[in-house]
Structures are given as C-alpha cells and as structure tokens.
Amino acid sequence: QGQLVQSGGGSVQTGGSLRLSCAASGYIPVKCGMGWYRQAPGKDRELVLHINSDGIIRYADSVKGRFTISQENGKNTLYLHMNSLKTEDTAVYYCTVCSFGVDIWGQGTQVTVSS
C-alpha cells in the first residue's frame, strides 16, 4: 500500500501564505476522496477542506476564501494553498486520501502563524 508524504509548512506571520504538499509514495488506487485536516493543541482534528469522488469540495467556514486545494496528477501530489493566514490557523495539518474505503493519512506537518 502506498503512503502519503507531506512537506512544506513552517512558521509565518499573520497575513502570510504557505503551501503544503502531499505526495503519494507508491500506488494508491481508487481515490474515493481526498483532503486536508488539521489539529490544534488541545483540540480535535477538524476538516480544512475535502474533495469527494464527484469532485465536490467542502470547506471549513473558517478557511473559505483563503485556502484552496490543487492536484498535480503527473506527480501524484496534492497541495494546500493557504493565504491570509491567521494565528488561529496554527495547527498540525494532515492530508488524507480514501482508497477502497480506507483513509490513508500523511504524517502531519506543523504550521505556526504568529502576530
């Protein structure tokens, strides 16, 4: 089974931008959905945005208009583009892909936004 390897992230000031990458290492068949989640300290993991098998994107209200998702099929890579970052966006971000009903997760990457 393939794995998801994340990169990007780091520290940025409020209003800044970051791009997270999520590359499939190995073959991951039948993507029945993919997306990004995040977990802030002391909080549960929450949806950031998610694309279902019909290509419909669901966004968390807190990121609408600021975050977007893109995919580079030739490199089997998923991206999260984050703009106008706020301190409340500070969290560990995880990518996920659904394959045959099984959710595969990346290792997580820290994003820290400071004022």
CSV table of N, CA and C in Angstrom, one decimal:
chain,number,residue,atom,x,y,z
A,1,GLN,N,0.9,-1.2,0.0
A,1,GLN,CA,0.0,0.0,0.0
A,1,GLN,C,0.9,1.2,0.0
A,2,GLY,N,0.4,2.2,-0.7
A,2,GLY,CA,1.2,3.5,-0.8
A,2,GLY,C,1.1,4.3,0.5
A,3,GLN,N,2.0,5.2,0.6
A,3,GLN,CA,2.0,6.1,1.7
A,3,GLN,C,1.9,7.6,1.2
A,4,LEU,N,1.5,8.5,2.1
A,4,LEU,CA,1.4,9.9,1.8
A,4,LEU,C,2.5,10.6,2.6
A,5,VAL,N,3.4,11.3,1.9
A,5,VAL,CA,4.5,12.0,2.5
A,5,VAL,C,4.3,13.5,2.3
A,6,GLN,N,4.2,14.2,3.4
A,6,GLN,CA,3.9,15.6,3.4
A,6,GLN,C,5.2,16.4,3.5
A,7,SER,N,5.1,17.6,3.0
A,7,SER,CA,6.2,18.6,3.1
A,7,SER,C,5.6,20.0,3.0
A,8,GLY,N,6.5,21.0,3.3
A,8,GLY,CA,6.0,22.3,3.4
A,8,GLY,C,5.7,22.7,4.9
A,9,GLY,N,5.0,23.7,5.1
A,9,GLY,CA,4.7,24.2,6.4
A,9,GLY,C,5.8,25.0,7.0
A,10,GLY,N,5.7,25.3,8.3
A,10,GLY,CA,6.7,26.1,8.9
A,10,GLY,C,6.1,27.3,9.6
A,11,SER,N,6.8,28.3,9.8
A,11,SER,CA,6.3,29.5,10.5
A,11,SER,C,6.2,30.7,9.6
A,12,VAL,N,5.1,31.4,9.9
A,12,VAL,CA,4.8,32.6,9.0
A,12,VAL,C,4.1,33.6,9.9
A,13,GLN,N,4.1,34.9,9.5
A,13,GLN,CA,3.4,35.9,10.2
A,13,GLN,C,2.0,36.0,9.7
A,14,THR,N,1.1,36.6,10.5
A,14,THR,CA,-0.3,36.8,10.1
A,14,THR,C,-0.3,37.5,8.7
A,15,GLY,N,-1.2,37.1,7.9
A,15,GLY,CA,-1.4,37.6,6.5
A,15,GLY,C,-0.5,37.0,5.5
A,16,GLY,N,0.4,36.1,5.9
A,16,GLY,CA,1.3,35.4,5.0
A,16,GLY,C,0.6,34.2,4.3
A,17,SER,N,1.5,33.6,3.5
A,17,SER,CA,1.0,32.4,2.8
A,17,SER,C,1.9,31.3,2.9
A,18,LEU,N,1.4,30.1,2.8
A,18,LEU,CA,2.2,28.8,2.8
A,18,LEU,C,1.5,27.8,1.8
A,19,ARG,N,2.3,26.9,1.4
A,19,ARG,CA,1.8,25.8,0.6
A,19,ARG,C,2.3,24.5,1.2
A,20,LEU,N,1.3,23.6,1.4
A,20,LEU,CA,1.7,22.3,1.9
A,20,LEU,C,1.5,21.3,0.7
A,21,SER,N,2.4,20.3,0.7
A,21,SER,CA,2.4,19.3,-0.3
A,21,SER,C,2.2,17.9,0.3
A,22,CYS,N,1.5,17.1,-0.5
A,22,CYS,CA,1.3,15.7,0.0
A,22,CYS,C,1.5,14.8,-1.2
A,23,ALA,N,2.5,14.0,-1.2
A,23,ALA,CA,2.9,13.2,-2.3
A,23,ALA,C,2.7,11.7,-2.0
A,24,ALA,N,2.1,11.1,-3.0
A,24,ALA,CA,1.8,9.6,-2.8
A,24,ALA,C,3.1,8.9,-3.1
A,25,SER,N,3.6,8.1,-2.1
A,25,SER,CA,4.8,7.3,-2.3
A,25,SER,C,4.3,5.8,-2.5
A,26,GLY,N,4.3,5.4,-3.8
A,26,GLY,CA,3.7,4.1,-4.1
A,26,GLY,C,2.3,4.3,-4.7
A,27,TYR,N,1.7,3.1,-5.1
A,27,TYR,CA,0.5,3.2,-5.8
A,27,TYR,C,-0.7,3.2,-4.8
A,28,ILE,N,-1.6,4.2,-4.9
A,28,ILE,CA,-2.8,4.3,-4.1
A,28,ILE,C,-4.0,4.3,-5.0
A,29,PRO,N,-4.7,3.2,-5.1
A,29,PRO,CA,-5.7,3.1,-6.1
A,29,PRO,C,-7.0,3.7,-5.6
A,30,VAL,N,-7.9,4.0,-6.6
A,30,VAL,CA,-9.2,4.4,-6.3
A,30,VAL,C,-9.3,5.4,-5.2
A,31,LYS,N,-9.0,6.6,-5.6
A,31,LYS,CA,-9.2,7.7,-4.6
A,31,LYS,C,-10.6,8.1,-4.5
A,32,CYS,N,-11.3,7.7,-3.4
A,32,CYS,CA,-12.7,8.0,-3.3
A,32,CYS,C,-12.9,9.3,-2.5
A,33,GLY,N,-11.8,10.0,-2.4
A,33,GLY,CA,-11.9,11.3,-1.8
A,33,GLY,C,-10.6,11.7,-1.3
A,34,MET,N,-10.3,12.9,-1.1
A,34,MET,CA,-9.0,13.4,-0.6
A,34,MET,C,-9.2,14.8,0.0
A,35,GLY,N,-8.3,15.1,0.9
A,35,GLY,CA,-8.4,16.4,1.5
A,35,GLY,C,-7.4,16.7,2.6
A,36,TRP,N,-7.7,17.7,3.3
A,36,TRP,CA,-6.8,18.2,4.4
A,36,TRP,C,-7.5,18.4,5.7
A,37,TYR,N,-6.9,18.0,6.8
A,37,TYR,CA,-7.5,18.2,8.1
A,37,TYR,C,-6.4,18.9,8.9
A,38,ARG,N,-6.8,19.4,10.1
A,38,ARG,CA,-5.8,20.0,11.0
A,38,ARG,C,-6.2,19.7,12.4
A,39,GLN,N,-5.1,19.8,13.3
A,39,GLN,CA,-5.4,19.6,14.7
A,39,GLN,C,-4.5,20.6,15.5
A,40,ALA,N,-5.2,21.5,16.2
A,40,ALA,CA,-4.6,22.5,17.0
A,40,ALA,C,-4.4,21.9,18.4
A,41,PRO,N,-3.4,22.4,19.2
A,41,PRO,CA,-3.1,21.9,20.5
A,41,PRO,C,-4.4,21.9,21.4
A,42,GLY,N,-4.7,20.7,22.0
A,42,GLY,CA,-5.8,20.6,22.9
A,42,GLY,C,-7.1,20.5,22.2
A,43,LYS,N,-7.1,20.4,20.9
A,43,LYS,CA,-8.4,20.3,20.1
A,43,LYS,C,-8.5,19.0,19.3
A,44,ASP,N,-9.7,18.7,18.9
A,44,ASP,CA,-9.8,17.5,18.0
A,44,ASP,C,-9.4,17.9,16.6
A,45,ARG,N,-9.1,16.8,15.8
A,45,ARG,CA,-8.8,17.0,14.4
A,45,ARG,C,-10.0,17.5,13.7
A,46,GLU,N,-9.9,18.5,12.8
A,46,GLU,CA,-11.0,19.1,12.2
A,46,GLU,C,-10.8,19.2,10.7
A,47,LEU,N,-11.9,19.2,9.9
A,47,LEU,CA,-11.8,19.4,8.5
A,47,LEU,C,-11.3,20.7,8.1
A,48,VAL,N,-10.4,20.8,7.1
A,48,VAL,CA,-10.0,22.0,6.5
A,48,VAL,C,-10.7,22.1,5.1
A,49,LEU,N,-10.5,21.2,4.3
A,49,LEU,CA,-11.3,21.0,3.1
A,49,LEU,C,-11.1,19.6,2.5
A,50,HIS,N,-12.1,19.2,1.8
A,50,HIS,CA,-12.2,17.8,1.3
A,50,HIS,C,-12.9,17.8,0.0
A,51,ILE,N,-12.3,17.0,-0.9
A,51,ILE,CA,-12.9,16.7,-2.2
A,51,ILE,C,-13.5,15.3,-2.3
A,52,ASN,N,-14.7,15.1,-2.6
A,52,ASN,CA,-15.3,13.8,-2.7
A,52,ASN,C,-15.1,13.2,-4.1
A,53,SER,N,-15.6,12.0,-4.3
A,53,SER,CA,-15.3,11.3,-5.6
A,53,SER,C,-16.0,12.0,-6.7
A,54,ASP,N,-17.0,12.9,-6.5
A,54,ASP,CA,-17.6,13.6,-7.5
A,54,ASP,C,-16.9,15.0,-7.8
A,55,GLY,N,-15.9,15.2,-7.1
A,55,GLY,CA,-15.1,16.5,-7.3
A,55,GLY,C,-15.7,17.6,-6.5
A,56,ILE,N,-16.7,17.4,-5.7
A,56,ILE,CA,-17.3,18.5,-4.9
A,56,ILE,C,-16.4,18.8,-3.7
A,57,ILE,N,-16.1,20.0,-3.5
A,57,ILE,CA,-15.2,20.4,-2.4
A,57,ILE,C,-16.0,21.0,-1.2
A,58,ARG,N,-15.7,20.5,-0.1
A,58,ARG,CA,-16.3,21.0,1.1
A,58,ARG,C,-15.2,21.7,1.9
A,59,TYR,N,-15.5,23.0,2.4
A,59,TYR,CA,-14.6,23.8,3.1
A,59,TYR,C,-15.1,24.0,4.5
A,60,ALA,N,-14.2,24.1,5.4
A,60,ALA,CA,-14.5,24.6,6.8
A,60,ALA,C,-14.8,26.1,6.6
A,61,ASP,N,-15.8,26.6,7.3
A,61,ASP,CA,-16.2,28.0,7.2
A,61,ASP,C,-15.0,29.0,7.5
A,62,SER,N,-14.1,28.5,8.4
A,62,SER,CA,-13.0,29.4,8.8
A,62,SER,C,-12.0,29.6,7.7
A,63,VAL,N,-12.0,28.8,6.7
A,63,VAL,CA,-10.9,28.9,5.7
A,63,VAL,C,-11.5,29.3,4.3
A,64,LYS,N,-12.8,29.4,4.2
A,64,LYS,CA,-13.4,29.8,2.9
A,64,LYS,C,-12.8,31.1,2.4
A,65,GLY,N,-12.4,31.1,1.1
A,65,GLY,CA,-11.9,32.3,0.5
A,65,GLY,C,-10.4,32.5,0.8
A,66,ARG,N,-9.8,31.7,1.7
A,66,ARG,CA,-8.4,31.8,2.0
A,66,ARG,C,-7.6,30.6,1.6
A,67,PHE,N,-8.1,29.4,1.7
A,67,PHE,CA,-7.4,28.2,1.4
A,67,PHE,C,-8.0,27.6,0.1
A,68,THR,N,-7.1,27.0,-0.7
A,68,THR,CA,-7.6,26.2,-1.8
A,68,THR,C,-6.8,25.0,-2.0
A,69,ILE,N,-7.3,24.0,-2.7
A,69,ILE,CA,-6.6,22.8,-2.9
A,69,ILE,C,-6.4,22.6,-4.4
A,70,SER,N,-5.3,21.9,-4.7
A,70,SER,CA,-5.0,21.6,-6.1
A,70,SER,C,-4.3,20.3,-6.2
A,71,GLN,N,-4.2,19.7,-7.4
A,71,GLN,CA,-3.7,18.4,-7.5
A,71,GLN,C,-2.8,18.4,-8.8
A,72,GLU,N,-1.6,17.8,-8.7
A,72,GLU,CA,-0.8,17.6,-9.8
A,72,GLU,C,-0.7,16.1,-10.1
A,73,ASN,N,-1.5,15.6,-11.1
A,73,ASN,CA,-1.7,14.2,-11.3
A,73,ASN,C,-0.4,13.5,-11.7
A,74,GLY,N,0.4,14.2,-12.6
A,74,GLY,CA,1.6,13.6,-13.1
A,74,GLY,C,2.6,13.3,-11.9
A,75,LYS,N,2.5,14.0,-10.8
A,75,LYS,CA,3.4,13.8,-9.7
A,75,LYS,C,2.6,13.1,-8.5
A,76,ASN,N,1.3,12.8,-8.7
A,76,ASN,CA,0.5,12.2,-7.7
A,76,ASN,C,0.7,13.1,-6.4
A,77,THR,N,0.5,14.4,-6.5
A,77,THR,CA,0.7,15.3,-5.4
A,77,THR,C,-0.5,16.1,-5.2
A,78,LEU,N,-0.8,16.3,-4.0
A,78,LEU,CA,-1.9,17.1,-3.6
A,78,LEU,C,-1.4,18.4,-2.8
A,79,TYR,N,-1.9,19.5,-3.1
A,79,TYR,CA,-1.4,20.7,-2.5
A,79,TYR,C,-2.5,21.4,-1.7
A,80,LEU,N,-2.1,22.1,-0.6
A,80,LEU,CA,-3.0,23.0,0.1
A,80,LEU,C,-2.4,24.4,0.1
A,81,HIS,N,-3.1,25.3,-0.6
A,81,HIS,CA,-2.6,26.7,-0.7
A,81,HIS,C,-3.3,27.5,0.4
A,82,MET,N,-2.5,28.1,1.3
A,82,MET,CA,-3.1,28.8,2.4
A,82,MET,C,-2.6,30.3,2.3
A,83,ASN,N,-3.6,31.2,2.2
A,83,ASN,CA,-3.4,32.6,2.1
A,83,ASN,C,-4.0,33.3,3.3
A,84,SER,N,-3.6,34.6,3.5
A,84,SER,CA,-4.2,35.4,4.6
A,84,SER,C,-4.2,34.6,5.9
A,85,LEU,N,-3.1,34.1,6.2
A,85,LEU,CA,-3.1,33.2,7.4
A,85,LEU,C,-3.3,34.0,8.7
A,86,LYS,N,-4.0,33.3,9.6
A,86,LYS,CA,-4.3,33.9,10.9
A,86,LYS,C,-3.7,33.1,12.0
A,87,THR,N,-3.6,33.6,13.2
A,87,THR,CA,-3.0,32.9,14.3
A,87,THR,C,-3.8,31.6,14.6
A,88,GLU,N,-5.1,31.7,14.4
A,88,GLU,CA,-5.9,30.5,14.7
A,88,GLU,C,-5.8,29.4,13.7
A,89,ASP,N,-5.0,29.6,12.6
A,89,ASP,CA,-4.7,28.6,11.7
A,89,ASP,C,-3.5,27.7,12.2
A,90,THR,N,-2.9,28.1,13.3
A,90,THR,CA,-1.8,27.3,13.8
A,90,THR,C,-2.3,25.9,14.2
A,91,ALA,N,-1.6,24.9,13.6
A,91,ALA,CA,-2.0,23.5,13.9
A,91,ALA,C,-1.1,22.6,13.2
A,92,VAL,N,-1.3,21.3,13.4
A,92,VAL,CA,-0.6,20.3,12.6
A,92,VAL,C,-1.6,19.9,11.5
A,93,TYR,N,-1.2,20.0,10.3
A,93,TYR,CA,-2.0,19.7,9.1
A,93,TYR,C,-1.7,18.3,8.6
A,94,TYR,N,-2.8,17.6,8.2
A,94,TYR,CA,-2.7,16.3,7.7
A,94,TYR,C,-3.4,16.2,6.4
A,95,CYS,N,-2.8,15.5,5.4
A,95,CYS,CA,-3.5,15.2,4.2
A,95,CYS,C,-4.1,13.8,4.3
A,96,THR,N,-5.1,13.5,3.6
A,96,THR,CA,-5.7,12.2,3.6
A,96,THR,C,-6.3,11.8,2.2
A,97,VAL,N,-6.2,10.6,1.9
A,97,VAL,CA,-6.8,10.0,0.7
A,97,VAL,C,-7.6,8.8,1.0
A,98,CYS,N,-8.7,8.7,0.4
A,98,CYS,CA,-9.6,7.5,0.7
A,98,CYS,C,-9.3,6.5,-0.5
A,99,SER,N,-9.0,5.3,-0.1
A,99,SER,CA,-8.7,4.3,-1.1
A,99,SER,C,-9.5,3.0,-0.7
A,100,PHE,N,-10.4,2.6,-1.6
A,100,PHE,CA,-11.3,1.5,-1.2
A,100,PHE,C,-11.9,1.6,0.1
A,101,GLY,N,-12.3,2.8,0.5
A,101,GLY,CA,-13.0,3.0,1.7
A,101,GLY,C,-12.0,3.1,2.9
A,102,VAL,N,-10.8,3.0,2.7
A,102,VAL,CA,-9.8,3.1,3.8
A,102,VAL,C,-9.1,4.5,3.7
A,103,ASP,N,-9.1,5.2,4.8
A,103,ASP,CA,-8.5,6.5,4.8
A,103,ASP,C,-7.0,6.4,5.1
A,104,ILE,N,-6.2,6.9,4.2
A,104,ILE,CA,-4.7,6.9,4.4
A,104,ILE,C,-4.3,8.3,4.8
A,105,TRP,N,-3.5,8.4,5.8
A,105,TRP,CA,-3.1,9.8,6.3
A,105,TRP,C,-1.6,10.0,6.1
A,106,GLY,N,-1.3,11.3,5.9
A,106,GLY,CA,0.1,11.7,5.9
A,106,GLY,C,0.6,11.8,7.3
A,107,GLN,N,1.9,12.1,7.4
A,107,GLN,CA,2.5,12.1,8.8
A,107,GLN,C,2.2,13.4,9.5
A,108,GLY,N,1.7,14.4,8.9
A,108,GLY,CA,1.4,15.7,9.5
A,108,GLY,C,2.5,16.6,9.4
A,109,THR,N,2.2,17.9,9.3
A,109,THR,CA,3.2,19.0,9.2
A,109,THR,C,2.7,20.2,10.0
A,110,GLN,N,3.6,20.8,10.7
A,110,GLN,CA,3.3,21.9,11.6
A,110,GLN,C,3.2,23.2,10.8
A,111,VAL,N,2.2,24.0,11.1
A,111,VAL,CA,2.0,25.3,10.6
A,111,VAL,C,1.9,26.2,11.8
A,112,THR,N,2.7,27.2,11.9
A,112,THR,CA,2.6,28.2,13.0
A,112,THR,C,2.5,29.6,12.5
A,113,VAL,N,1.5,30.3,12.9
A,113,VAL,CA,1.2,31.6,12.4
A,113,VAL,C,1.3,32.5,13.6
A,114,SER,N,2.2,33.5,13.6
A,114,SER,CA,2.4,34.4,14.7
A,114,SER,C,2.1,35.9,14.3
A,115,SER,N,1.7,36.6,15.3
A,115,SER,CA,1.3,38.0,15.0
A,115,SER,C,2.5,39.0,15.1
